[in-house]
Coordinates of C-alpha atoms in Angstrom, one line a residue:
Chain A
M175 CA -6.7 38.9 2.4
I176 CA -4.5 36.3 3.7
T177 CA -5.7 32.9 4.1
K178 CA -5.4 30.3 7.1
F179 CA -3.7 28.0 4.5
Q180 CA -1.0 30.7 3.4
V181 CA -0.2 31.4 7.3
A182 CA 0.2 27.8 7.8
Y183 CA 2.3 27.1 5.0
K184 CA 4.2 30.3 5.1
N185 CA 5.1 28.8 8.8
L186 CA 6.0 25.6 8.0
Q187 CA 9.0 27.0 5.9
R188 CA 10.3 28.6 9.0
K189 CA 12.0 25.5 9.7
R190 CA 12.9 24.0 6.6
I191 CA 15.0 21.4 7.2
R192 CA 12.8 20.2 10.2
S193 CA 9.7 20.2 7.8
L194 CA 11.7 18.5 4.9
L195 CA 12.9 16.0 7.7
T196 CA 9.3 15.3 8.4
L197 CA 8.7 15.3 5.2
I198 CA 10.8 12.8 3.8
G199 CA 9.4 10.7 7.0
I200 CA 5.9 10.7 5.6
A201 CA 7.2 9.8 2.0
L202 CA 9.0 7.1 2.9
S203 CA 6.2 5.8 5.1
A204 CA 3.9 6.2 2.1
W205 CA 6.2 4.6 -0.2
V206 CA 6.4 1.5 1.8
L207 CA 2.4 1.6 2.4
V208 CA 1.5 1.7 -1.4
S209 CA 4.3 -0.4 -2.4
L210 CA 2.9 -3.3 0.0
L211 CA -0.7 -2.9 -0.9
G212 CA 0.6 -2.7 -4.6
F213 CA 2.4 -6.2 -3.9
N214 CA -0.8 -7.6 -2.3
Q215 CA -2.7 -6.9 -5.5
G216 CA 0.0 -7.3 -7.8
Y217 CA 1.1 -10.6 -6.5
E218 CA -2.4 -12.3 -7.2
N219 CA -2.8 -10.7 -10.1
A220 CA 0.5 -12.3 -11.6
L221 CA -0.3 -15.6 -9.9
N222 CA -3.3 -15.4 -11.7
K223 CA -1.6 -14.6 -14.7
D224 CA 0.6 -17.4 -14.5
I225 CA -2.2 -20.1 -14.0
D226 CA -3.9 -19.0 -16.9
N227 CA -0.9 -19.4 -18.8
M228 CA -0.5 -23.0 -18.3
G229 CA -3.9 -23.5 -20.1
F230 CA -5.4 -25.8 -18.3
E231 CA -7.5 -26.2 -15.4
L232 CA -7.4 -29.5 -13.9
M233 CA -4.5 -31.8 -13.7
I234 CA -4.6 -35.6 -13.1
M235 CA -1.9 -37.6 -11.3
A236 CA -1.0 -40.8 -9.7
K237 CA -1.4 -40.6 -5.8
G238 CA 1.0 -38.9 -4.0
C239 CA 3.0 -37.7 -6.6
P240 CA 4.5 -34.0 -6.3
Y241 CA 2.5 -31.6 -8.6
E242 CA 4.7 -28.7 -8.5
A243 CA 7.6 -28.9 -10.9
A244 CA 9.9 -27.2 -8.3
T245 CA 9.4 -30.0 -5.8
M246 CA 9.9 -32.7 -8.5
M247 CA 13.4 -30.8 -9.4
L248 CA 14.4 -30.8 -5.7
K249 CA 13.8 -34.3 -5.3
G250 CA 15.4 -35.5 -8.7
G251 CA 12.5 -37.2 -10.3
T252 CA 12.4 -39.6 -6.9
G253 CA 9.2 -38.8 -5.8
L254 CA 7.3 -39.3 -9.3
K255 CA 4.8 -41.9 -9.5
Y256 CA 2.7 -42.9 -12.9
I257 CA -0.6 -43.3 -14.3
N258 CA -1.6 -45.2 -16.9
E259 CA -2.1 -43.5 -20.8
S260 CA -5.2 -45.5 -21.0
I261 CA -7.1 -43.0 -18.4
M262 CA -6.6 -40.6 -21.3
E263 CA -9.9 -42.3 -23.0
E264 CA -12.1 -42.1 -20.3
I265 CA -11.3 -38.5 -19.5
A266 CA -12.1 -37.8 -23.0
K267 CA -15.3 -38.8 -22.9
E268 CA -16.5 -36.4 -20.0
P269 CA -18.9 -33.6 -21.1
E270 CA -17.2 -30.8 -19.0
V271 CA -13.7 -31.8 -21.0
D272 CA -12.7 -29.9 -23.9
K273 CA -8.9 -31.4 -24.5
A274 CA -7.1 -33.4 -22.1
F275 CA -2.9 -33.5 -22.7
P276 CA -0.6 -36.2 -21.9
M277 CA 2.6 -35.3 -20.1
L278 CA 5.7 -37.2 -18.7
M279 CA 8.2 -35.3 -16.6
S280 CA 11.4 -36.9 -15.8
A281 CA 14.7 -35.8 -14.4
V282 CA 18.2 -37.2 -14.5
F283 CA 21.3 -36.1 -12.8
D284 CA 23.6 -33.7 -14.5
P285 CA 27.0 -34.0 -13.5
N286 CA 28.2 -30.9 -15.6
K287 CA 25.3 -28.5 -14.1
G288 CA 26.4 -25.9 -11.7
E289 CA 29.5 -26.5 -9.5
S290 CA 28.3 -30.2 -8.3
G291 CA 26.0 -31.1 -10.4
G292 CA 22.4 -30.9 -10.7
I293 CA 19.1 -32.1 -11.7
A294 CA 17.8 -31.6 -15.6
G295 CA 14.2 -32.1 -16.0
Y296 CA 12.7 -33.2 -19.4
F297 CA 9.2 -32.5 -20.1
G298 CA 7.7 -35.3 -22.6
V299 CA 4.5 -33.7 -24.6
E300 CA 2.4 -34.3 -27.7
A301 CA 3.8 -31.3 -30.0
R302 CA 0.5 -30.9 -31.6
S303 CA -1.9 -30.9 -28.5
F304 CA 0.7 -28.9 -26.2
A305 CA 0.9 -25.9 -29.1
E306 CA -2.7 -26.2 -28.9
L307 CA -2.8 -26.0 -25.3
K308 CA -0.6 -23.0 -25.2
P309 CA -0.5 -20.7 -28.0
S310 CA 1.3 -18.0 -26.1
L311 CA 4.6 -19.9 -26.2
K312 CA 6.3 -18.6 -29.3
F313 CA 9.8 -19.5 -31.0
K314 CA 12.9 -17.7 -31.2
Q315 CA 14.2 -19.9 -33.6
G316 CA 12.9 -23.1 -35.2
K317 CA 9.4 -25.2 -34.5
W318 CA 7.8 -27.8 -32.8
F319 CA 9.1 -31.4 -33.3
T320 CA 6.3 -33.4 -35.7
D321 CA 7.4 -36.9 -35.2
T322 CA 6.4 -38.2 -31.6
N323 CA 9.2 -40.9 -31.7
A324 CA 12.0 -38.5 -33.2
Y325 CA 15.1 -37.6 -31.2
E326 CA 14.6 -34.2 -30.8
V327 CA 13.9 -31.3 -28.3
V328 CA 12.5 -28.0 -28.2
M329 CA 14.6 -25.8 -25.5
G330 CA 13.0 -23.3 -23.3
Y331 CA 14.9 -19.9 -23.2
E332 CA 16.7 -20.2 -20.7
A333 CA 17.7 -23.9 -20.8
A334 CA 18.9 -22.9 -24.4
E335 CA 21.2 -20.0 -23.1
L336 CA 22.4 -22.5 -20.1
E337 CA 23.4 -25.2 -22.4
Q338 CA 24.6 -22.6 -25.4
R339 CA 22.4 -24.6 -28.0
E340 CA 20.8 -23.5 -30.8
V341 CA 18.7 -25.2 -33.6
G342 CA 20.6 -27.7 -35.4
D343 CA 22.7 -28.2 -32.4
M344 CA 22.7 -31.5 -30.7
I345 CA 22.6 -31.9 -26.8
L346 CA 23.0 -35.4 -24.8
M347 CA 21.0 -36.4 -21.9
P348 CA 23.5 -37.4 -19.2
E349 CA 22.9 -40.6 -17.3
K350 CA 20.9 -42.2 -20.1
N351 CA 23.8 -41.0 -22.8
V352 CA 21.1 -40.4 -25.6
E353 CA 21.5 -37.7 -28.4
F354 CA 19.0 -35.1 -29.5
K355 CA 18.8 -32.8 -32.0
V356 CA 17.7 -29.2 -31.1
V357 CA 14.7 -28.5 -33.2
G358 CA 13.4 -25.3 -31.4
V359 CA 14.1 -22.9 -29.2
L360 CA 11.2 -20.9 -27.5
E361 CA 11.4 -17.0 -26.5
R362 CA 11.4 -15.9 -23.0
T363 CA 8.0 -16.2 -21.2
G364 CA 8.9 -15.5 -17.6
T365 CA 7.2 -18.9 -16.5
Q366 CA 8.8 -22.6 -15.7
D367 CA 8.6 -23.1 -19.1
D368 CA 12.2 -21.0 -19.7
G369 CA 14.0 -23.7 -18.1
T370 CA 12.6 -26.9 -19.3
I371 CA 13.4 -29.0 -22.1
F372 CA 10.6 -30.3 -24.1
V373 CA 10.9 -34.0 -25.8
P374 CA 8.5 -35.9 -27.8
L375 CA 6.3 -38.1 -25.2
K376 CA 6.7 -41.5 -27.2
T377 CA 10.5 -40.9 -27.0
L378 CA 10.9 -39.9 -23.2
Q379 CA 8.7 -43.0 -22.5
K380 CA 11.0 -45.3 -24.6
I381 CA 14.0 -43.7 -22.9
F382 CA 12.9 -43.9 -19.3
G383 CA 11.5 -47.5 -20.1
R384 CA 7.8 -46.3 -19.3
P385 CA 5.6 -47.2 -22.0
D386 CA 2.0 -45.9 -21.9
E387 CA 3.0 -44.2 -18.9
L388 CA 2.2 -40.2 -18.0
T389 CA 2.9 -38.5 -14.9
T390 CA 0.2 -35.6 -15.3
I391 CA -2.5 -35.0 -17.6
G392 CA -3.7 -31.5 -17.9
I393 CA -7.4 -30.7 -18.4
K394 CA -9.0 -28.0 -20.4
L395 CA -12.3 -27.8 -19.5
K396 CA -15.3 -26.4 -22.2
K397 CA -16.1 -22.8 -21.4
G398 CA -18.1 -21.7 -18.5
V399 CA -18.8 -25.4 -17.3
D400 CA -18.7 -26.0 -13.6
S401 CA -15.8 -28.7 -12.7
A402 CA -17.1 -29.7 -9.6
R403 CA -18.9 -32.9 -10.6
L404 CA -16.4 -33.7 -12.9
E405 CA -13.9 -33.3 -10.1
E406 CA -15.9 -35.4 -8.0
K407 CA -16.1 -38.4 -10.6
L408 CA -12.1 -38.2 -11.3
Y409 CA -11.8 -38.9 -7.7
K410 CA -13.5 -42.1 -8.0
L411 CA -11.0 -43.3 -10.4
P412 CA -8.4 -45.6 -8.4
D413 CA -5.0 -44.4 -7.4
V414 CA -5.6 -40.9 -9.1
Q415 CA -5.4 -37.5 -7.5
V416 CA -6.9 -34.2 -9.3
V417 CA -5.5 -31.1 -8.5
S418 CA -6.9 -28.0 -9.8
L419 CA -5.3 -25.2 -10.4
A420 CA -7.5 -22.9 -8.4
Q421 CA -6.4 -25.2 -5.4
V422 CA -2.7 -24.6 -6.4
K423 CA -3.5 -20.7 -6.1
D424 CA -4.8 -21.2 -2.7
T425 CA -2.1 -23.0 -1.4
I426 CA 0.5 -20.5 -2.7
M427 CA -1.6 -17.8 -1.8
K428 CA -1.4 -19.6 2.2
L429 CA 2.4 -19.9 1.9
I430 CA 2.6 -16.1 1.1
S431 CA -0.2 -14.8 3.7
T432 CA 2.5 -15.0 6.2
A433 CA 4.8 -13.0 4.3
K434 CA 2.0 -10.5 3.6
V435 CA 1.1 -10.2 7.2
M436 CA 4.9 -9.5 7.9
V437 CA 5.0 -6.9 5.4
L438 CA 2.3 -5.4 6.6
S439 CA 3.1 -5.3 9.9
I440 CA 6.5 -3.6 8.7
A441 CA 4.0 -0.8 6.7
I442 CA 1.8 -0.3 9.8
I443 CA 5.3 0.3 12.1
A444 CA 6.6 2.9 9.7
I445 CA 3.1 4.6 9.9
L446 CA 3.6 4.8 13.2
I447 CA 7.2 6.1 13.1
A448 CA 5.9 8.5 10.9
M449 CA 3.1 9.7 12.7
V450 CA 5.3 10.1 15.8
G451 CA 7.4 12.2 13.7
V452 CA 4.4 14.4 12.6
I453 CA 3.1 15.1 16.4
N454 CA 6.6 15.9 17.4
T455 CA 7.4 18.3 14.9
I456 CA 4.2 20.1 15.2
L457 CA 4.3 20.1 18.5
M458 CA 7.6 21.4 19.0
S459 CA 6.3 24.0 16.4
V460 CA 3.5 25.1 19.0
H461 CA 6.0 24.9 21.6
E462 CA 8.3 27.7 19.9
R463 CA 5.5 29.9 19.0
F464 CA 3.5 29.9 22.3
Q465 CA 3.8 33.4 22.4
E466 CA 2.8 33.8 18.9
I467 CA -0.1 31.7 19.0
G468 CA -1.4 33.8 22.2
I469 CA -0.8 37.1 20.3
L470 CA -3.0 35.6 17.4
K471 CA -5.9 35.3 20.1
T472 CA -5.5 39.1 21.1
I473 CA -6.2 40.0 17.6
G474 CA -9.3 38.0 17.2
A475 CA -8.6 34.3 17.0
M476 CA -10.9 32.0 18.5
P477 CA -9.5 28.5 19.7
W478 CA -11.3 26.7 16.9
D479 CA -9.0 29.0 14.7
I480 CA -5.8 28.3 16.1
F481 CA -7.0 24.5 16.0
K482 CA -7.9 24.9 12.4
L483 CA -4.3 26.7 11.7
I484 CA -2.3 23.7 13.3
W485 CA -4.3 21.1 11.7
I486 CA -3.7 22.6 8.1
E487 CA -0.1 22.4 9.0
T488 CA -0.3 18.9 9.5
L489 CA -2.5 18.3 6.4
I490 CA 0.1 20.0 4.0
L491 CA 3.0 18.2 5.3
C492 CA 1.1 15.0 5.1
A493 CA -0.5 15.9 1.6
I494 CA 2.8 16.5 0.1
G495 CA 4.8 13.6 1.8
G496 CA 2.0 11.3 0.6
V497 CA 2.0 12.4 -2.8
L498 CA 5.9 12.5 -3.3
G499 CA 5.8 8.8 -1.6
I500 CA 3.3 7.8 -3.7
G501 CA 5.4 9.0 -6.9
L502 CA 8.6 7.4 -5.2
A503 CA 6.6 4.1 -5.2
L504 CA 5.1 4.5 -9.0
I505 CA 8.8 5.1 -10.1
L506 CA 10.3 2.5 -7.9
S507 CA 7.5 -0.2 -8.5
K508 CA 9.9 -2.3 -10.6
V509 CA 12.9 -1.9 -8.3
T510 CA 10.5 -3.3 -5.4
G511 CA 9.2 -6.1 -7.7
I512 CA 12.8 -7.2 -7.7
L513 CA 13.4 -7.0 -4.3
I514 CA 10.6 -8.9 -3.3
R515 CA 11.4 -11.6 -5.5
Y516 CA 14.5 -11.7 -4.2
V517 CA 13.4 -12.4 -0.7
M518 CA 10.2 -14.3 -1.6
P519 CA 10.0 -18.2 -1.7
Y520 CA 7.9 -18.4 -5.1
A521 CA 7.3 -15.5 -7.1
P522 CA 4.9 -15.6 -10.3
S523 CA 5.8 -14.1 -13.2
G524 CA 5.3 -10.3 -14.3
G525 CA 4.9 -7.3 -12.4
L526 CA 4.6 -8.3 -8.7
V527 CA 3.8 -4.6 -7.7
L528 CA 0.5 -3.2 -8.8
I529 CA -0.3 0.5 -8.3
D530 CA -3.5 1.7 -9.8
L531 CA -5.4 4.7 -9.3
K532 CA -7.6 3.0 -6.7
L533 CA -4.7 2.2 -4.5
V534 CA -3.3 5.4 -5.1
L535 CA -6.5 7.3 -3.5
I536 CA -6.7 4.8 -0.7
T537 CA -3.4 5.4 0.4
L538 CA -3.8 9.3 -0.1
A539 CA -6.7 9.0 2.0
A540 CA -4.7 7.3 4.5
V541 CA -2.1 9.3 5.0
L542 CA -4.3 12.3 5.0
G543 CA -6.4 10.7 7.8
I544 CA -2.9 9.8 9.7
G545 CA -2.3 13.3 9.5
L546 CA -5.3 14.6 10.7
L547 CA -5.0 12.1 13.8
S548 CA -1.6 13.0 14.5
G549 CA -2.2 16.8 14.4
L550 CA -5.2 16.8 16.4
Y551 CA -3.4 16.9 19.9
P552 CA -1.1 19.7 19.0
A553 CA -4.1 21.7 17.6
W554 CA -6.0 21.1 20.6
K555 CA -2.9 22.3 22.7
A556 CA -2.4 25.2 20.4
G557 CA -6.2 26.0 20.8
R558 CA -6.2 26.0 24.4
I559 CA -3.3 28.9 24.9
R560 CA -4.1 31.7 26.8
P561 CA -3.0 34.7 25.5
L562 CA -2.2 36.3 28.8
E563 CA -0.1 33.4 29.7
A564 CA 1.7 33.3 26.4
I565 CA 2.3 37.1 26.6
R566 CA 3.8 36.5 29.9
S567 CA 6.0 33.7 29.1
E568 CA 9.6 33.9 28.1
V569 CA 9.5 31.2 25.6
G570 CA 10.3 32.3 22.2
R571 CA 12.0 35.9 23.3
Chain B
M294 CA -14.7 55.0 13.8
N295 CA -16.1 54.7 17.3
Q296 CA -19.6 55.4 16.4
N297 CA -20.7 53.2 19.2
N298 CA -19.1 55.7 21.7
I299 CA -17.7 53.3 23.9
S300 CA -16.6 54.3 27.3
I301 CA -15.0 51.9 30.0
E302 CA -15.0 52.1 33.7
A303 CA -13.9 50.0 36.5
I304 CA -15.5 49.6 39.7
N305 CA -13.6 48.6 42.6
L306 CA -11.4 46.2 40.3
K307 CA -9.1 44.0 42.3
K308 CA -6.9 41.3 41.0
V309 CA -5.5 38.7 43.4
Y310 CA -3.0 36.2 42.9
L311 CA -1.8 33.7 45.1
R312 CA 1.8 32.7 46.1
G313 CA 1.5 29.6 47.9
S314 CA -0.7 30.6 51.0
E315 CA -0.3 34.3 50.4
Q316 CA -2.5 36.5 48.7
I317 CA -1.0 39.0 46.6
P318 CA -3.3 42.1 45.4
A319 CA -1.8 43.0 42.0
V320 CA -4.6 45.6 41.3
N321 CA -6.5 46.5 44.4
D322 CA -9.7 47.9 44.6
V323 CA -9.4 50.4 41.2
S324 CA -11.8 52.6 40.2
L325 CA -11.2 54.4 37.1
R326 CA -13.4 55.8 34.1
I327 CA -11.9 56.5 30.5
N328 CA -14.2 58.2 28.2
Q329 CA -14.2 57.5 24.2
G330 CA -11.6 59.4 23.0
D331 CA -9.6 59.8 25.8
F332 CA -5.7 59.1 25.9
I333 CA -4.6 57.7 29.3
S334 CA -0.7 56.6 30.5
I335 CA -0.1 54.8 33.4
I336 CA 3.1 54.6 34.7
G337 CA 4.5 53.1 37.5
P338 CA 7.4 51.0 39.1
S339 CA 7.7 47.5 38.3
G340 CA 5.4 45.3 40.2
S341 CA 2.8 48.4 40.6
G342 CA 0.3 46.3 39.2
K343 CA 0.0 48.7 35.8
T344 CA 0.6 45.5 33.4
T345 CA -2.2 43.8 35.1
L346 CA -4.6 46.8 35.5
I347 CA -4.5 47.0 31.7
N348 CA -4.8 43.2 31.0
L349 CA -7.7 43.6 32.7
L350 CA -9.2 46.5 31.1
G351 CA -8.0 44.9 27.5
F352 CA -10.3 41.9 28.4
L353 CA -7.0 39.6 28.5
D354 CA -7.4 38.2 32.2
N355 CA -11.0 38.1 34.7
P356 CA -10.7 40.2 37.5
T357 CA -11.2 38.7 41.2
S358 CA -13.9 41.0 41.9
G359 CA -15.4 44.5 41.1
E360 CA -17.0 45.4 37.5
L361 CA -16.0 46.5 34.6
R362 CA -18.5 48.6 32.1
L363 CA -18.1 48.5 28.4
G364 CA -20.8 51.8 27.4
E365 CA -24.0 50.7 29.0
R366 CA -22.7 46.8 29.6
S367 CA -21.6 45.6 32.7
I368 CA -19.2 42.9 32.3
F369 CA -17.5 40.8 35.7
N370 CA -20.2 41.8 37.6
H371 CA -20.9 39.6 40.9
A372 CA -16.7 38.4 39.6
K373 CA -18.4 35.9 37.1
P374 CA -15.4 35.0 35.1
L375 CA -15.9 34.9 31.4
S376 CA -15.1 32.0 29.1
E377 CA -11.6 32.4 26.9
R378 CA -14.3 32.8 24.1
E379 CA -16.3 35.4 25.6
L380 CA -13.1 37.3 26.1
T381 CA -12.1 36.9 22.5
K382 CA -15.6 38.1 21.0
I383 CA -15.0 41.5 23.2
R384 CA -11.5 41.4 22.3
R385 CA -12.0 41.5 18.7
E386 CA -14.7 43.6 18.6
I387 CA -13.4 47.0 20.3
Y388 CA -9.8 46.3 21.3
G389 CA -6.3 46.6 19.3
Y390 CA -3.3 45.8 20.8
I391 CA 0.4 46.5 20.6
F392 CA 3.3 45.1 22.7
Q393 CA 6.6 45.7 23.8
N394 CA 7.8 42.7 21.8
F395 CA 5.4 43.9 18.6
Y396 CA 4.9 40.3 17.9
L397 CA 4.9 40.2 13.9
I398 CA 4.6 36.8 12.2
P399 CA 8.3 36.5 11.1
T400 CA 6.9 34.3 7.9
L401 CA 4.5 37.2 6.6
T402 CA 5.2 40.3 5.4
V403 CA 4.5 43.6 6.2
M404 CA 1.1 43.6 4.4
E405 CA 0.3 40.1 5.5
N406 CA 0.9 40.8 8.8
V407 CA -1.5 43.6 9.0
M408 CA -4.2 41.8 7.4
L409 CA -3.3 38.6 9.4
P410 CA -6.7 39.6 12.1
L411 CA -8.8 39.8 9.3
T412 CA -8.2 36.2 8.5
F413 CA -10.2 35.5 12.0
Y414 CA -12.6 38.3 12.3
R415 CA -13.6 40.9 9.9
K416 CA -15.7 44.1 10.5
Q417 CA -17.9 45.4 7.7
G418 CA -16.0 48.2 6.0
T419 CA -12.5 46.7 6.2
E420 CA -11.9 46.4 3.0
N421 CA -9.1 48.6 2.3
E422 CA -8.3 49.4 5.9
A423 CA -4.6 47.5 6.0
A424 CA -3.7 49.6 2.8
K425 CA -4.5 53.0 4.2
L426 CA -3.1 52.2 7.4
L427 CA 0.0 51.6 6.0
K428 CA 0.0 54.3 4.2
L429 CA -1.1 56.8 6.9
L430 CA 1.7 55.1 8.9
G431 CA 4.0 55.8 6.4
M432 CA 5.1 51.9 6.2
D433 CA 3.4 51.5 2.4
H434 CA 6.9 51.4 0.6
R435 CA 7.5 48.4 2.9
K436 CA 4.7 46.3 2.5
D437 CA 6.5 43.5 0.9
H438 CA 9.4 43.4 3.2
L439 CA 9.3 40.6 6.1
P440 CA 9.7 41.9 9.6
G441 CA 13.2 40.8 9.9
E442 CA 14.2 43.1 7.4
I443 CA 13.0 46.6 8.7
S444 CA 13.8 48.4 12.0
G445 CA 12.1 48.3 15.4
G446 CA 10.3 51.6 14.8
E447 CA 8.9 50.4 11.4
M448 CA 8.2 46.9 13.2
Q449 CA 5.8 48.6 16.0
R450 CA 4.2 51.1 13.3
V451 CA 3.1 47.7 11.5
A452 CA 1.9 46.1 15.0
I453 CA -0.2 49.4 15.1
A454 CA -1.5 48.8 11.8
R455 CA -2.4 45.4 12.6
A456 CA -4.2 46.6 15.9
M457 CA -5.9 49.0 14.0
V458 CA -7.2 47.0 10.6
N459 CA -10.3 46.0 12.3
M460 CA -11.4 49.7 13.2
P461 CA -11.1 49.2 17.4
E462 CA -12.7 51.3 19.7
I463 CA -9.9 51.2 22.3
L464 CA -6.2 50.9 21.6
L465 CA -4.0 49.1 24.5
A466 CA -0.3 49.8 24.3
D467 CA 1.7 47.9 26.9
E468 CA 5.2 49.5 27.0
P469 CA 5.0 50.0 23.3
T470 CA 8.5 51.9 23.2
G471 CA 10.0 49.5 25.8
N472 CA 12.2 48.1 22.9
L473 CA 13.1 51.5 20.9
D474 CA 15.7 54.2 21.2
T475 CA 14.4 57.7 22.2
K476 CA 13.9 59.0 18.7
R477 CA 11.8 55.9 17.9
S478 CA 10.1 55.9 21.2
G479 CA 8.8 59.8 20.5
E480 CA 7.9 58.7 16.9
I481 CA 5.8 55.9 17.7
V482 CA 3.9 58.1 21.0
Q483 CA 3.5 60.9 18.5
V484 CA 1.9 58.3 15.9
L485 CA -0.5 57.2 18.8
K486 CA -1.3 60.9 19.9
E487 CA -2.4 61.9 16.1
L488 CA -4.4 58.8 15.8
N489 CA -6.4 60.2 19.0
R490 CA -6.4 63.2 17.7
N491 CA -7.4 63.0 14.4
I492 CA -9.6 59.8 14.4
G493 CA -10.8 59.9 18.4
L494 CA -9.3 56.3 18.9
T495 CA -9.3 55.9 22.8
I496 CA -5.9 54.9 23.8
I497 CA -4.6 53.3 27.0
M498 CA -0.8 53.1 27.3
V499 CA 1.2 51.9 29.9
T500 CA 4.9 52.9 30.3
H501 CA 7.8 53.4 32.3
N502 CA 9.1 56.4 30.9
P503 CA 7.7 59.4 32.5
E504 CA 8.6 61.6 29.6
L505 CA 6.1 59.4 26.9
A506 CA 3.8 59.3 29.7
R507 CA 3.1 62.9 29.7
C508 CA 2.0 62.8 26.2
A509 CA -1.5 61.7 27.1
K510 CA -4.4 63.8 28.0
R511 CA -4.5 62.3 31.9
M512 CA -1.8 60.4 33.2
F513 CA -2.0 57.9 36.1
E514 CA 0.6 56.5 38.6
M515 CA 0.1 52.8 39.7
R516 CA 2.0 51.8 43.6
D517 CA 1.1 48.8 45.2
G518 CA -2.0 48.0 43.2
K519 CA -3.7 51.3 43.4
I520 CA -4.1 54.2 41.1
C521 CA -3.9 57.9 41.4
Q522 CA -4.4 60.6 38.6
I523 CA -1.1 62.6 38.7
A524 CA -1.7 65.2 35.9
C525 CA -4.5 65.9 33.2
G526 CA -3.7 67.5 29.7
P527 CA -1.0 67.3 27.6
Q528 CA 2.9 67.5 29.1
D529 CA 4.9 66.9 26.2
S530 CA 6.6 69.8 25.4
Y531 CA 9.6 67.5 25.1
F532 CA 7.6 66.3 22.2
N533 CA 6.1 69.3 20.8
D534 CA 9.3 70.2 18.2
A535 CA 9.8 66.9 17.5
S536 CA 10.1 65.9 13.9
A537 CA 8.8 62.7 14.2
G538 CA 5.1 61.3 14.2
L539 CA 2.9 60.6 11.0
P540 CA 4.6 61.4 7.8

């Protein structure tokens, strides 16, 4: 007994190159689709992870102060505004607050950085509290500075690579002409910490002439508390703004949404092109087999049988193409991630393309659905072929 | 086979084609009765209407007027055309077809081609029919070959096996030897004769070759849409000594 599936499958082998090209078209569009959907969920995941890694949920800074380190770097520290350290005590009293961490960001112009100089950022922290805040930070060499007044630095992985410094080396802060001793080099984290030079808070305050002043206070909340009341209260403090990292995330996601719409449009166009390709292939195949289909009807095939036969052909193409495309996407997800990182204005660390089983199944269902849709017209057309007309015709002779 | 004892009868059958405003009667008032177990051949020049007639008799087309009777059933009475679905139902129940161009599916093996009709419709008792037929037609050693790997005569044998696999009552053969040389033509007609003689298969054959037509029990000629019987009883001394036929 020979099944309709076997007949359909063998027929696709008749014009191997044509079937293969159609298959490639479907595979490519499935690849684009699954990669982009994977990017949609991967990006958000990676961003969440980045924000979790920051270790705090709320930031407090002076009104009008840029809260993005990138912005600060671009402006060269000119946009920085300061808050008084005394505010720390008030904040620590609040019942929702687990811990508060003082931070001071500073930047100087380094004429030796890059071709025409650049901005070097310094991050003043209290070693003990900062280590508590970021337990994920690991040392490649050395350890945190112990004295908050010491002239010592801990360098992020990339900063140390760039400056070619190891533990025990000295490093000069340009503009201020102050020398520091490198006491620690961090391992790579994939976050902006990699490019940062950490300095004891008091030392940095002294060098920049801003005693008792901070740029940022990070607030870590107690587990499971609602931050709404606290945020409201903090808003009432004079000249202070509160930024929740959830807000930061929202802002980034909004920026990204435009890019998402673009990539999704590309995916839809890719799928439409593949769909037209499938319709064309199957229609041509039906046209070439006009007589043969007529003969199938004389030997007992009902219109619905022919419809199914042609539909199965479309489904086989789409199923194989879909599986190939998804396989390709899984294999190349890292490469896709790198490409996306290259074109995106901001990309969080970690894998940007996250393809899980659910996504694989959704994509496969989508490709098969599109296949069924593309097969409708050719299958309907084939089902309507009248045996007599087919036998009389000259097509295929 | 053929327990139903189906005869086919055409009464004042007419098929008119329109060419512009002109009416062309391809089959003009044909009345004909073919009994179960009969073997008739129809000859005639091109355009005489013989293929149109066999298409009507084989339910591949609706007549313009007249009546067709299959056994006791009256079909096309009062010129009510049947839908493609109804035609297919009758065809797969009663008919087998072979054509000049064989129309085997090139991607399927000989065996698969023969079994193809069973994919769409299967009568009871046809389980081993494909293998039996291939053996009967001397094609069992070729069952795993593709149509492109066998000769024209062999292809027509496969087409005959395919037509026979659902145990039809009537076999319609439209120019079955049109693409074959004289020797192979003789072999195919011999196969048809033996099927008719041994299992009582009703055969209606259209051919332009009078020599082959004489192998049938009755021979008709079509001219300008009209039919007349020109011979009765096998006239085929030409093939009697042929070594061809069933192995």
